[in-house]
XYZ file of C-alpha atoms in Angstrom:
675
model
C -69.771 42.163 40.168
C -67.668 39.348 38.709
C -68.536 35.769 39.348
C -65.768 33.385 40.332
C -65.187 31.540 43.536
C -68.479 33.068 44.699
C -70.168 30.647 42.339
C -69.982 28.071 45.062
C -71.636 30.330 47.660
C -75.113 29.807 49.039
C -76.413 32.468 46.678
C -75.013 30.546 43.725
C -76.598 27.366 45.038
C -79.953 29.095 45.203
C -79.581 30.244 41.609
C -78.881 26.691 40.504
C -81.886 25.370 42.416
C -84.216 28.034 40.966
C -82.943 27.287 37.439
C -83.462 23.578 37.917
C -86.950 24.174 39.234
C -87.853 26.340 36.249
C -86.423 23.735 33.890
C -88.438 21.051 35.626
C -91.696 22.998 35.165
C -91.038 23.932 31.554
C -89.609 20.613 30.354
C -91.263 17.226 30.868
C -87.972 15.294 30.577
C -85.051 15.493 32.995
C -82.193 17.758 31.859
C -79.677 14.933 31.917
C -81.507 13.123 29.112
C -81.269 16.127 26.767
C -77.988 16.581 24.909
C -77.338 20.233 25.790
C -74.237 20.701 23.601
C -74.919 18.079 20.936
C -75.988 19.599 17.631
C -77.970 18.652 14.565
C -74.683 17.967 12.744
C -73.899 14.916 14.839
C -75.767 12.215 12.959
C -74.487 13.359 9.578
C -70.893 14.118 10.515
C -70.284 11.068 12.690
C -69.652 8.605 9.802
C -67.151 11.062 8.362
C -65.373 11.456 11.698
C -65.359 7.690 12.152
C -63.723 7.337 8.751
C -61.145 9.994 9.519
C -60.429 8.253 12.821
C -59.851 5.023 10.897
C -57.393 6.874 8.674
C -55.547 8.139 11.739
C -55.496 4.651 13.171
C -53.780 3.238 10.086
C -51.260 6.119 10.149
C -52.232 7.748 6.859
C -50.161 10.785 7.886
C -47.023 8.675 7.389
C -47.918 8.691 3.702
C -47.610 12.476 3.656
C -51.390 13.006 3.782
C -52.629 15.449 6.406
C -56.087 14.990 7.894
C -58.365 17.838 8.979
C -57.887 18.287 12.724
C -58.854 20.671 15.486
C -55.586 21.339 17.309
C -55.905 22.761 20.821
C -53.022 25.051 21.841
C -52.486 27.471 24.663
C -50.100 28.644 27.330
C -49.669 26.532 30.402
C -52.568 27.102 32.851
C -54.627 28.871 30.186
C -57.526 26.540 30.931
C -57.184 24.095 28.044
C -58.047 21.082 30.172
C -61.115 22.814 31.582
C -62.419 23.581 28.091
C -61.951 19.986 26.965
C -63.545 18.703 30.164
C -66.587 20.894 29.544
C -66.924 19.628 25.978
C -66.405 15.969 26.895
C -68.113 15.986 30.286
C -65.241 14.054 31.888
C -62.373 14.905 34.229
C -58.871 15.169 32.752
C -55.561 15.196 34.657
C -55.003 18.398 36.634
C -52.112 19.712 38.672
C -49.148 22.037 38.721
C -46.902 22.259 35.667
C -47.562 20.434 32.402
C -50.626 18.197 32.672
C -50.657 17.193 29.003
C -47.306 15.630 28.120
C -48.263 13.821 24.901
C -50.607 14.700 22.024
C -54.040 13.668 23.324
C -56.421 12.881 20.469
C -59.930 13.256 21.911
C -62.660 11.628 19.842
C -66.069 12.650 21.209
C -69.155 10.823 20.016
C -72.711 11.558 21.086
C -74.310 8.245 21.924
C -77.521 7.378 23.903
C -75.767 4.848 26.085
C -76.993 4.243 29.660
C -73.379 4.526 30.778
C -70.522 6.356 28.985
C -67.870 4.282 27.217
C -64.272 5.516 27.467
C -61.413 3.788 25.666
C -57.719 4.693 25.495
C -55.568 3.649 22.531
C -51.745 3.872 22.608
C -48.749 1.763 21.653
C -51.042 -0.667 19.883
C -53.019 -1.219 23.095
C -56.682 -0.652 23.867
C -57.579 0.111 27.501
C -61.169 0.575 28.676
C -61.882 2.910 31.588
C -64.733 4.914 33.119
C -65.457 8.482 34.170
C -64.245 7.891 37.709
C -60.870 6.544 36.620
C -60.201 8.170 33.240
C -57.782 10.718 34.712
C -55.677 7.986 36.335
C -55.801 5.918 33.129
C -54.563 8.900 31.082
C -51.733 9.476 33.570
C -50.701 5.812 33.418
C -50.729 5.811 29.596
C -48.784 9.082 29.537
C -46.113 7.614 31.802
C -45.774 4.657 29.462
C -45.387 6.969 26.469
C -43.342 9.820 27.965
C -41.794 8.306 31.073
C -42.442 8.924 34.729
C -40.789 12.345 34.871
C -42.076 15.611 33.505
C -40.750 15.288 29.986
C -42.896 15.154 26.859
C -43.259 12.752 23.936
C -44.718 13.125 20.458
C -46.276 9.642 20.550
C -50.050 10.239 20.500
C -52.599 8.964 22.990
C -56.174 8.567 21.732
C -59.175 8.876 24.043
C -62.511 7.715 22.627
C -65.517 9.085 24.534
C -69.002 7.758 23.704
C -71.460 9.669 25.845
C -74.931 11.103 25.681
C -74.926 14.856 25.073
C -71.385 15.428 23.769
C -70.730 16.963 20.325
C -69.229 14.769 17.629
C -65.733 16.221 17.563
C -62.163 15.098 17.140
C -59.560 17.338 18.785
C -55.846 17.081 19.444
C -54.768 18.547 22.775
C -51.081 19.493 22.936
C -48.841 20.295 25.915
C -49.218 23.816 27.278
C -46.520 26.314 26.337
C -43.985 26.925 29.095
C -40.736 28.854 28.930
C -39.100 27.954 32.268
C -38.318 24.267 32.870
C -39.170 22.920 36.292
C -37.328 20.155 38.123
C -37.362 16.984 36.047
C -37.945 18.729 32.721
C -35.318 19.083 29.986
C -33.693 22.520 29.670
C -35.045 22.864 26.124
C -38.651 22.115 27.119
C -39.891 25.279 25.389
C -38.280 24.299 22.088
C -39.616 20.740 22.338
C -43.173 21.936 22.928
C -42.890 24.610 20.247
C -41.667 22.089 17.667
C -44.521 19.725 18.512
C -47.124 22.485 18.255
C -45.726 23.771 14.956
C -45.772 20.268 13.497
C -49.502 19.991 14.247
C -50.655 23.506 13.335
C -48.557 24.066 10.214
C -50.625 21.903 7.802
C -53.358 23.856 6.030
C -55.807 21.132 7.035
C -55.471 21.999 10.749
C -57.990 24.207 12.563
C -56.263 25.972 15.465
C -58.288 26.258 18.673
C -56.327 28.871 20.598
C -57.189 28.818 24.320
C -56.572 32.212 25.947
C -57.025 33.289 29.533
C -59.153 36.433 29.867
C -56.496 37.848 32.189
C -53.698 38.023 29.590
C -52.864 40.537 26.878
C -53.785 38.710 23.672
C -51.233 40.669 21.628
C -48.308 39.279 23.653
C -49.622 35.747 24.069
C -47.147 33.075 22.944
C -49.800 30.746 21.528
C -51.151 33.614 19.400
C -47.672 34.328 18.102
C -47.240 30.684 17.079
C -50.610 30.413 15.362
C -50.093 33.694 13.472
C -46.741 32.438 12.176
C -48.558 29.694 10.209
C -51.989 31.317 9.774
C -51.303 34.982 9.086
C -54.876 35.807 8.047
C -56.416 33.865 10.930
C -58.703 32.031 8.513
C -58.302 28.757 10.377
C -57.917 30.041 13.942
C -60.716 30.055 16.530
C -60.072 31.540 19.978
C -61.777 30.431 23.186
C -61.393 32.840 26.110
C -61.453 31.103 29.498
C -61.859 32.406 33.051
C -64.197 35.164 31.884
C -65.712 35.337 35.389
C -62.347 36.147 36.936
C -61.270 38.902 34.518
C -64.391 40.492 33.057
C -62.951 43.999 32.789
C -62.140 44.924 29.191
C -63.064 41.498 27.816
C -65.752 42.916 25.536
C -63.215 45.285 23.986
C -60.672 42.477 23.529
C -62.989 40.170 21.631
C -64.553 42.900 19.497
C -61.359 44.769 18.605
C -59.611 41.587 17.440
C -56.100 43.040 17.465
C -54.589 39.613 16.781
C -56.512 38.513 13.676
C -58.698 35.641 14.852
C -60.515 34.875 11.605
C -62.991 32.332 12.993
C -63.899 34.555 15.929
C -63.956 34.270 19.707
C -66.045 32.319 22.210
C -65.968 33.309 25.882
C -66.571 30.620 28.497
C -66.631 30.173 32.233
C -64.473 27.395 33.678
C -66.029 24.724 35.862
C -65.000 25.348 39.454
C -64.336 22.803 42.198
C -66.838 19.971 42.455
C -69.510 21.572 40.286
C -71.320 19.130 38.075
C -71.115 19.846 34.344
C -74.856 20.531 34.339
C -74.547 23.041 37.177
C -71.530 24.653 35.520
C -73.506 25.300 32.322
C -76.397 26.841 34.291
C -74.022 29.108 36.184
C -72.266 30.032 32.952
C -75.530 31.026 31.297
C -76.558 33.050 34.335
C -73.149 34.755 34.390
C -73.367 35.987 30.780
C -77.048 36.919 31.226
C -76.731 38.974 34.419
C -73.155 40.151 34.894
C -72.963 43.942 34.389
C -69.951 43.644 32.035
C -70.170 40.157 30.585
C -73.859 40.446 29.746
C -72.940 43.064 27.141
C -71.058 40.459 25.080
C -73.119 39.124 22.183
C -74.801 35.834 23.118
C -73.601 34.267 19.860
C -70.029 34.167 21.202
C -70.496 33.043 24.812
C -70.874 29.668 26.490
C -69.625 26.118 26.084
C -72.703 25.074 24.008
C -71.913 27.868 21.544
C -68.285 26.745 21.466
C -69.362 23.150 20.776
C -71.657 24.271 17.976
C -68.964 26.457 16.409
C -66.398 23.678 16.598
C -68.732 21.199 14.923
C -69.544 23.725 12.183
C -65.905 24.650 11.633
C -64.969 20.981 11.637
C -67.657 20.199 9.056
C -66.588 23.042 6.773
C -62.930 22.081 7.098
C -63.722 18.489 6.206
C -65.848 19.508 3.204
C -63.012 21.723 2.020
C -60.116 19.311 2.500
C -61.656 15.907 1.837
C -61.541 16.104 -1.993
C -57.855 17.017 -1.759
C -57.232 14.077 0.578
C -58.918 11.722 -1.870
C -56.796 13.139 -4.693
C -53.570 12.726 -2.687
C -54.491 9.174 -1.741
C -55.049 8.310 -5.415
C -51.836 10.028 -6.505
C -49.735 8.369 -3.822
C -51.278 4.984 -4.537
C -50.562 5.341 -8.246
C -46.972 6.456 -7.602
C -46.297 3.633 -5.142
C -47.751 1.017 -7.472
C -45.550 2.414 -10.238
C -42.504 2.200 -7.935
C -43.378 -1.392 -7.093
C -43.592 -2.214 -10.797
C -40.097 -0.794 -11.314
C -38.577 -2.987 -8.624
C -36.882 -6.159 -9.868
C -38.923 -9.314 -9.801
C -38.466 -11.387 -6.694
C -37.103 -14.785 -7.721
C -39.136 -17.766 -6.616
C -37.382 -20.474 -8.645
C -33.923 -21.299 -9.935
C -35.227 -21.184 -13.509
C -36.475 -17.634 -12.971
C -33.169 -16.646 -11.390
C -31.192 -18.047 -14.321
C -33.417 -16.298 -16.869
C -33.024 -12.952 -15.119
C -29.307 -13.575 -14.685
C -28.833 -14.148 -18.410
C -30.947 -11.085 -19.197
C -28.861 -8.839 -16.933
C -25.575 -10.179 -18.327
C -26.919 -9.437 -21.778
C -27.745 -5.868 -20.771
C -24.264 -5.372 -19.305
C -22.574 -6.676 -22.449
C -24.778 -4.602 -24.749
C -24.002 -1.444 -22.757
C -20.285 -2.199 -22.932
C -20.480 -2.818 -26.689
C -22.093 0.581 -27.139
C -19.627 2.338 -24.838
C -16.349 0.552 -25.620
C -16.688 -0.577 -29.226
C -19.335 1.444 -31.055
C -18.722 4.789 -29.421
C -22.432 5.251 -28.677
C -23.279 7.081 -25.480
C -27.062 7.449 -25.588
C -27.284 5.797 -22.156
C -24.990 8.431 -20.606
C -25.310 11.570 -22.743
C -24.161 13.979 -20.016
C -21.414 11.846 -18.456
C -18.234 12.390 -20.461
C -16.418 9.747 -18.464
C -18.653 7.170 -20.156
C -17.763 8.326 -23.691
C -14.958 5.786 -23.833
C -13.563 5.980 -27.401
C -13.143 9.758 -27.060
C -11.436 9.369 -23.672
C -9.172 6.578 -24.992
C -8.117 8.744 -27.947
C -7.275 11.568 -25.524
C -5.197 9.216 -23.391
C -3.406 7.838 -26.454
C -2.705 11.343 -27.807
C -1.300 12.396 -24.441
C 0.967 9.351 -24.337
C 2.063 9.976 -27.920
C 2.931 13.615 -27.184
C 4.878 12.620 -24.098
C 6.733 9.969 -26.081
C 7.751 12.295 -28.912
C 8.793 15.046 -26.533
C 10.972 12.664 -24.535
C 14.515 13.678 -25.630
C 17.896 13.594 -23.986
C 18.534 16.378 -21.534
C 20.782 19.167 -22.835
C 20.773 17.620 -26.365
C 21.632 20.888 -28.082
C 24.462 21.622 -25.623
C 26.057 18.175 -25.844
C 25.190 17.490 -29.452
C 26.833 14.289 -30.839
C 28.660 13.554 -27.570
C 26.742 10.317 -26.910
C 27.500 9.171 -30.429
C 31.210 10.083 -30.134
C 31.545 8.235 -26.812
C 29.827 5.133 -28.187
C 31.997 5.176 -31.323
C 35.130 5.415 -29.172
C 34.055 2.264 -27.299
C 32.920 0.437 -30.431
C 36.305 0.606 -32.178
C 37.533 -2.649 -33.638
C 40.231 -3.964 -35.962
C 38.729 -3.796 -39.418
C 38.099 -1.671 -42.460
C 37.884 2.079 -41.823
C 34.749 4.278 -42.225
C 32.331 1.433 -41.516
C 29.680 2.343 -38.927
C 29.749 -0.260 -36.127
C 26.329 -1.894 -35.607
C 26.989 -2.122 -31.885
C 27.170 1.661 -31.682
C 23.689 2.032 -33.165
C 22.300 -0.794 -30.966
C 23.774 0.671 -27.799
C 22.155 4.085 -28.285
C 18.835 2.545 -29.405
C 18.644 0.280 -26.343
C 19.287 3.232 -24.065
C 16.457 5.220 -25.681
C 14.020 2.280 -25.632
C 14.666 1.519 -21.972
C 14.112 5.208 -21.235
C 10.488 5.021 -22.399
C 9.556 1.583 -20.999
C 8.220 2.863 -17.662
C 6.188 5.556 -19.391
C 4.622 2.993 -21.721
C 3.798 0.532 -18.927
C 2.277 3.389 -16.921
C 0.137 4.333 -19.904
C -1.448 0.887 -20.290
C -2.015 0.673 -16.521
C -3.863 3.996 -16.614
C -5.978 2.814 -19.543
C -7.069 -0.354 -17.757
C -7.738 1.518 -14.513
C -10.058 3.812 -16.437
C -11.741 0.878 -18.188
C -12.237 -0.821 -14.816
C -14.065 2.229 -13.450
C -16.375 2.260 -16.471
C -16.945 -1.493 -16.313
C -17.834 -1.450 -12.604
C -20.157 1.525 -13.151
C -22.067 -0.362 -15.863
C -22.228 -3.533 -13.750
C -23.559 -1.564 -10.778
C -26.211 0.104 -12.908
C -27.633 -3.119 -14.291
C -27.308 -5.436 -11.288
C -27.625 -3.108 -8.255
C -30.978 -4.668 -7.357
C -29.517 -8.176 -7.082
C -26.954 -8.310 -4.306
C -25.369 -11.664 -5.091
C -25.214 -11.025 -8.832
C -23.750 -7.587 -8.158
C -21.016 -9.024 -5.940
C -20.189 -11.794 -8.418
C -20.230 -9.475 -11.424
C -18.034 -6.852 -9.766
C -15.614 -9.445 -8.498
C -15.449 -11.101 -11.928
C -14.999 -7.723 -13.618
C -12.152 -6.738 -11.314
C -10.426 -10.109 -11.752
C -10.806 -9.895 -15.529
C -9.468 -6.328 -15.685
C -6.499 -7.392 -13.557
C -5.764 -10.213 -16.018
C -6.123 -7.901 -18.990
C -3.905 -5.292 -17.386
C -1.198 -7.860 -16.669
C -1.486 -9.208 -20.199
C -1.076 -5.684 -21.636
C 1.953 -5.025 -19.445
C 3.533 -8.263 -20.716
C 2.702 -7.208 -24.267
C 4.404 -3.827 -23.708
C 7.456 -5.499 -22.222
C 7.595 -7.829 -25.206
C 7.261 -4.923 -27.647
C 10.038 -3.053 -25.797
C 12.272 -6.127 -25.963
C 11.625 -6.502 -29.692
C 12.784 -2.915 -30.214
C 15.841 -3.552 -28.062
C 17.025 -6.734 -29.742
C 16.219 -6.053 -33.383
C 16.632 -2.905 -35.465
C 14.404 -3.289 -38.456
C 11.949 -1.398 -40.617
C 10.649 -1.596 -44.179
C 9.162 1.849 -43.869
C 10.496 4.060 -46.726
C 10.297 7.068 -44.406
C 13.495 5.868 -42.774
C 15.554 6.331 -45.946
C 13.822 9.588 -46.794
C 14.479 11.103 -43.398
C 18.046 9.784 -43.294
C 18.916 11.166 -46.729
C 17.488 14.559 -45.785
C 19.566 14.717 -42.612
C 22.799 13.337 -44.098
C 22.648 15.987 -46.802
C 23.238 18.540 -44.025
C 26.394 16.821 -42.773
C 28.949 18.530 -44.970
C 27.644 22.014 -44.213
C 27.518 21.231 -40.493
C 31.103 19.922 -40.429
C 32.349 22.983 -42.311
C 30.763 25.245 -39.693
C 32.333 23.288 -36.857
C 35.819 23.323 -38.395
C 35.785 26.954 -39.605
C 38.789 29.067 -38.737
C 36.477 31.724 -37.301
C 35.386 29.087 -34.779
C 31.728 30.035 -34.295
C 30.268 28.866 -30.946
C 26.809 28.006 -32.311
C 25.252 26.736 -35.489
C 21.611 26.229 -36.481
C 20.698 22.776 -37.728
C 17.322 22.285 -39.398
C 14.820 20.273 -37.316
C 17.244 20.273 -34.357
C 17.697 23.904 -33.430
C 20.587 26.105 -32.168
C 23.511 23.845 -31.308
C 26.588 24.526 -29.182
C 29.522 23.266 -31.294
C 32.634 24.512 -29.487
C 33.114 21.175 -27.719
C 33.048 19.242 -31.041
C 36.339 20.683 -32.346
C 38.189 18.242 -30.091
C 36.950 15.285 -32.159
C 37.537 16.164 -35.845
C 38.059 12.533 -36.862
C 34.845 11.331 -35.254
C 32.458 14.053 -36.366
C 31.473 12.541 -39.708
C 30.657 9.110 -38.273
C 28.957 10.622 -35.231
C 26.718 12.773 -37.453
C 25.901 9.722 -39.596
C 24.986 7.749 -36.478
C 22.802 10.632 -35.219
C 20.996 10.901 -38.589
C 20.282 7.173 -38.609
C 19.060 7.231 -35.007
C 16.735 10.226 -35.518
C 15.252 8.625 -38.643
C 14.794 5.190 -37.072
C 13.572 6.443 -33.668
C 10.628 8.269 -35.199
C 9.507 5.040 -36.846
C 10.086 2.992 -33.673
C 7.972 5.417 -31.616
C 5.082 5.359 -34.080
C 5.316 1.583 -34.319
C 5.126 1.240 -30.532
C 2.105 3.560 -30.305
C 0.275 1.738 -33.111
C 1.126 -1.660 -31.652
C -0.194 -0.779 -28.174
C -3.348 0.877 -29.566
C -4.195 -2.208 -31.648
C -3.454 -4.514 -28.728
C -5.698 -2.530 -26.371
C -8.628 -2.463 -28.795
C -8.314 -6.212 -29.409
C -8.202 -6.847 -25.648
C -11.280 -4.677 -25.055
C -13.075 -6.512 -27.852
C -12.339 -9.896 -26.329
C -13.304 -8.627 -22.871
C -16.774 -7.553 -23.988
C -17.614 -10.306 -26.472
C -16.006 -13.399 -24.973
C -14.436 -13.021 -21.556
C -16.753 -11.078 -19.247
C -19.764 -13.397 -19.406
C -17.593 -16.473 -18.851
C -15.807 -14.853 -15.919
C -19.069 -13.920 -14.203
C -20.519 -17.403 -14.677
C -17.340 -19.021 -13.350
C -17.382 -16.765 -10.298
C -21.049 -17.386 -9.622
C -20.635 -21.163 -9.885
C -17.484 -21.301 -7.784
C -17.748 -23.143 -4.427
C -17.235 -19.902 -2.491
C -20.089 -18.059 -4.220
C -22.916 -20.447 -3.378
C -24.164 -21.021 -6.898
C -27.228 -19.832 -8.797
C -29.462 -20.394 -5.751
C -27.920 -17.393 -4.041
C -29.428 -15.206 -6.747
C -32.754 -15.839 -5.019
C -31.581 -13.677 -2.130
C -32.852 -10.104 -2.443
C -30.681 -7.204 -1.315
C -31.640 -5.678 2.061
C -32.217 -2.267 0.468
C -34.575 -3.626 -2.199
C -36.300 -5.907 0.281
C -36.829 -2.993 2.665
C -38.074 -0.751 -0.122
C -40.470 -3.451 -1.338
C -41.867 -3.978 2.178
C -42.333 -0.232 2.708
C -44.073 0.184 -0.630
C -46.317 -2.822 -0.028
C -47.245 -1.510 3.427
C -47.885 1.921 1.957
C -50.028 0.492 -0.850
C -52.050 -1.482 1.691
C -52.645 1.632 3.805
C -53.554 3.733 0.781
C -55.949 1.112 -0.579
C -57.681 0.883 2.787
C -57.808 4.673 2.883
C -59.226 4.871 -0.616
C -61.919 2.360 0.263
C -62.725 4.264 3.465
C -62.953 7.599 1.687
C -65.093 6.139 -1.072
C -67.778 5.271 1.450
C -68.106 8.771 2.891
C -67.207 11.251 0.146
C -70.864 11.568 -0.910
C -71.844 12.610 2.616
C -69.630 15.667 2.608
C -71.871 17.896 0.533
C -74.953 17.346 2.689
C -73.509 18.614 5.971
C -71.263 21.218 4.280
C -74.376 23.012 3.037
C -75.938 23.212 6.516
């Protein structure tokens, strides 16, 4: 016959009285003085648990270091609260729906105090309470953390219980799993609870205490499914089966078959019912598993709250002994990394002299980088970034401009060959000696050609300076990104300087274009050589044009297939027009090369002056201008660096405290791990 509500019957009362009487005759001390579920581990493990609690208190988990924890999970109404109540000997919030709405960190400590001490810690507060009011205090703290509704929060609430007879344990109780939201709960309540549970049980350092009701099919239990998803072998999962008195049928088979891979085994318990004292509940539990026709067949090593307490303390001790060396190693690694990061941060200026020294150092670094990139063609700083290989990119830009310039010819030149020259010669006629080539004819055609390339040339130098500006700003950012005011001044000065250089280059191009327009001159012998070569073809070309057979096309070397039918209308002008064309072709090649060389030399000189002379002066002038605030503003640290420094300093402080804490207890681990 199953026990259950009958435990409160008169027969049950008699059993309790008989058991108490027997205990009184066999034991000289009252039962309440004995710690029935405290174990021999307590004295040795307590300093370790205290240290781990200190680590939790200083938020060591924010440093990416997981602490060994016993995480209590289970479906809603599985009896989680009853199990924790039995272990702690105190009453926790009860009711319909979710009772636990925040992670409840329960720190139990066996202590021979005349009266239990209960303390809640949350939101930086510490609230003392007592056994009679702890449930109300937990509810009030929960409402502050998660609101007055039925929602949940991942902000933890810590309950410290110092009481005679409790095991030294630290457990984290999480909200019970529910699939259907009730009034006042968010529609995604299941997902919220699932995410919270997974966050706590996923770390390898977590021991999963899976609370299962004896009445459910373990293989379909949601909490089992979650724990198996992160602990497939069950090596860190312990199951406690509640309400054994209400569903005793088949329980033995469930816990012995282990269809769901519970590596740390099962413990079956009886829930405290109604107003039973915790002492009475333990007596009734022992009697149940001793005398019940079905439950008495379950091995005594896996039944009862005292057995559960002992197993939890043992599992906790083994988990700590296993994970503590790794925690120490992670603390040391993180501390070393954070100290290294702090060392890499720029020095925080405390004086104007220090600011000036650093300022001059950074300007020197910027100029040296630009010398390597712009002038020396060295790209060791940016081996994989082709954009920063400036001489190569400048040569490519210059070659592209040169190709565009040489391929820029009159449209339909072969179809309207010599027509521009003939038209110009017609308009350049004057009273004078015959067969003299008018200078104005040559000048007119040259000016037209030069003006035709002016926009292309101005566009080329603009593109060059735009590219150089990108490189300059990139280098400035790299060397001064940690100093906000210097970064702003340097970038502003760089942009102003590039704008000046660009405008200066445009004026230089305009001047070079005007020189080509107003004066035709060269001492280059290639002009005469090219002209003589072309003029030697004139007689043969004219003969072809004036042939009686009247061919429509003729091939002229270096020009191509030419349509000549239209030229027969101008027999008297052909010789002069060809001469003018030969002179123009010969001179234009030299003018193009001269323009390219001139611009290339000008650009390299401008870049040289920018790096060696102009940039440093421009930055200093900007920094000392009335609008910039002067050198003193260099003392201001950028928000990003300041925030990073504060985070690293906080982290280093936490890790140093953690290292000191762990150093005090690491030697204790071996002693209780061997027990």
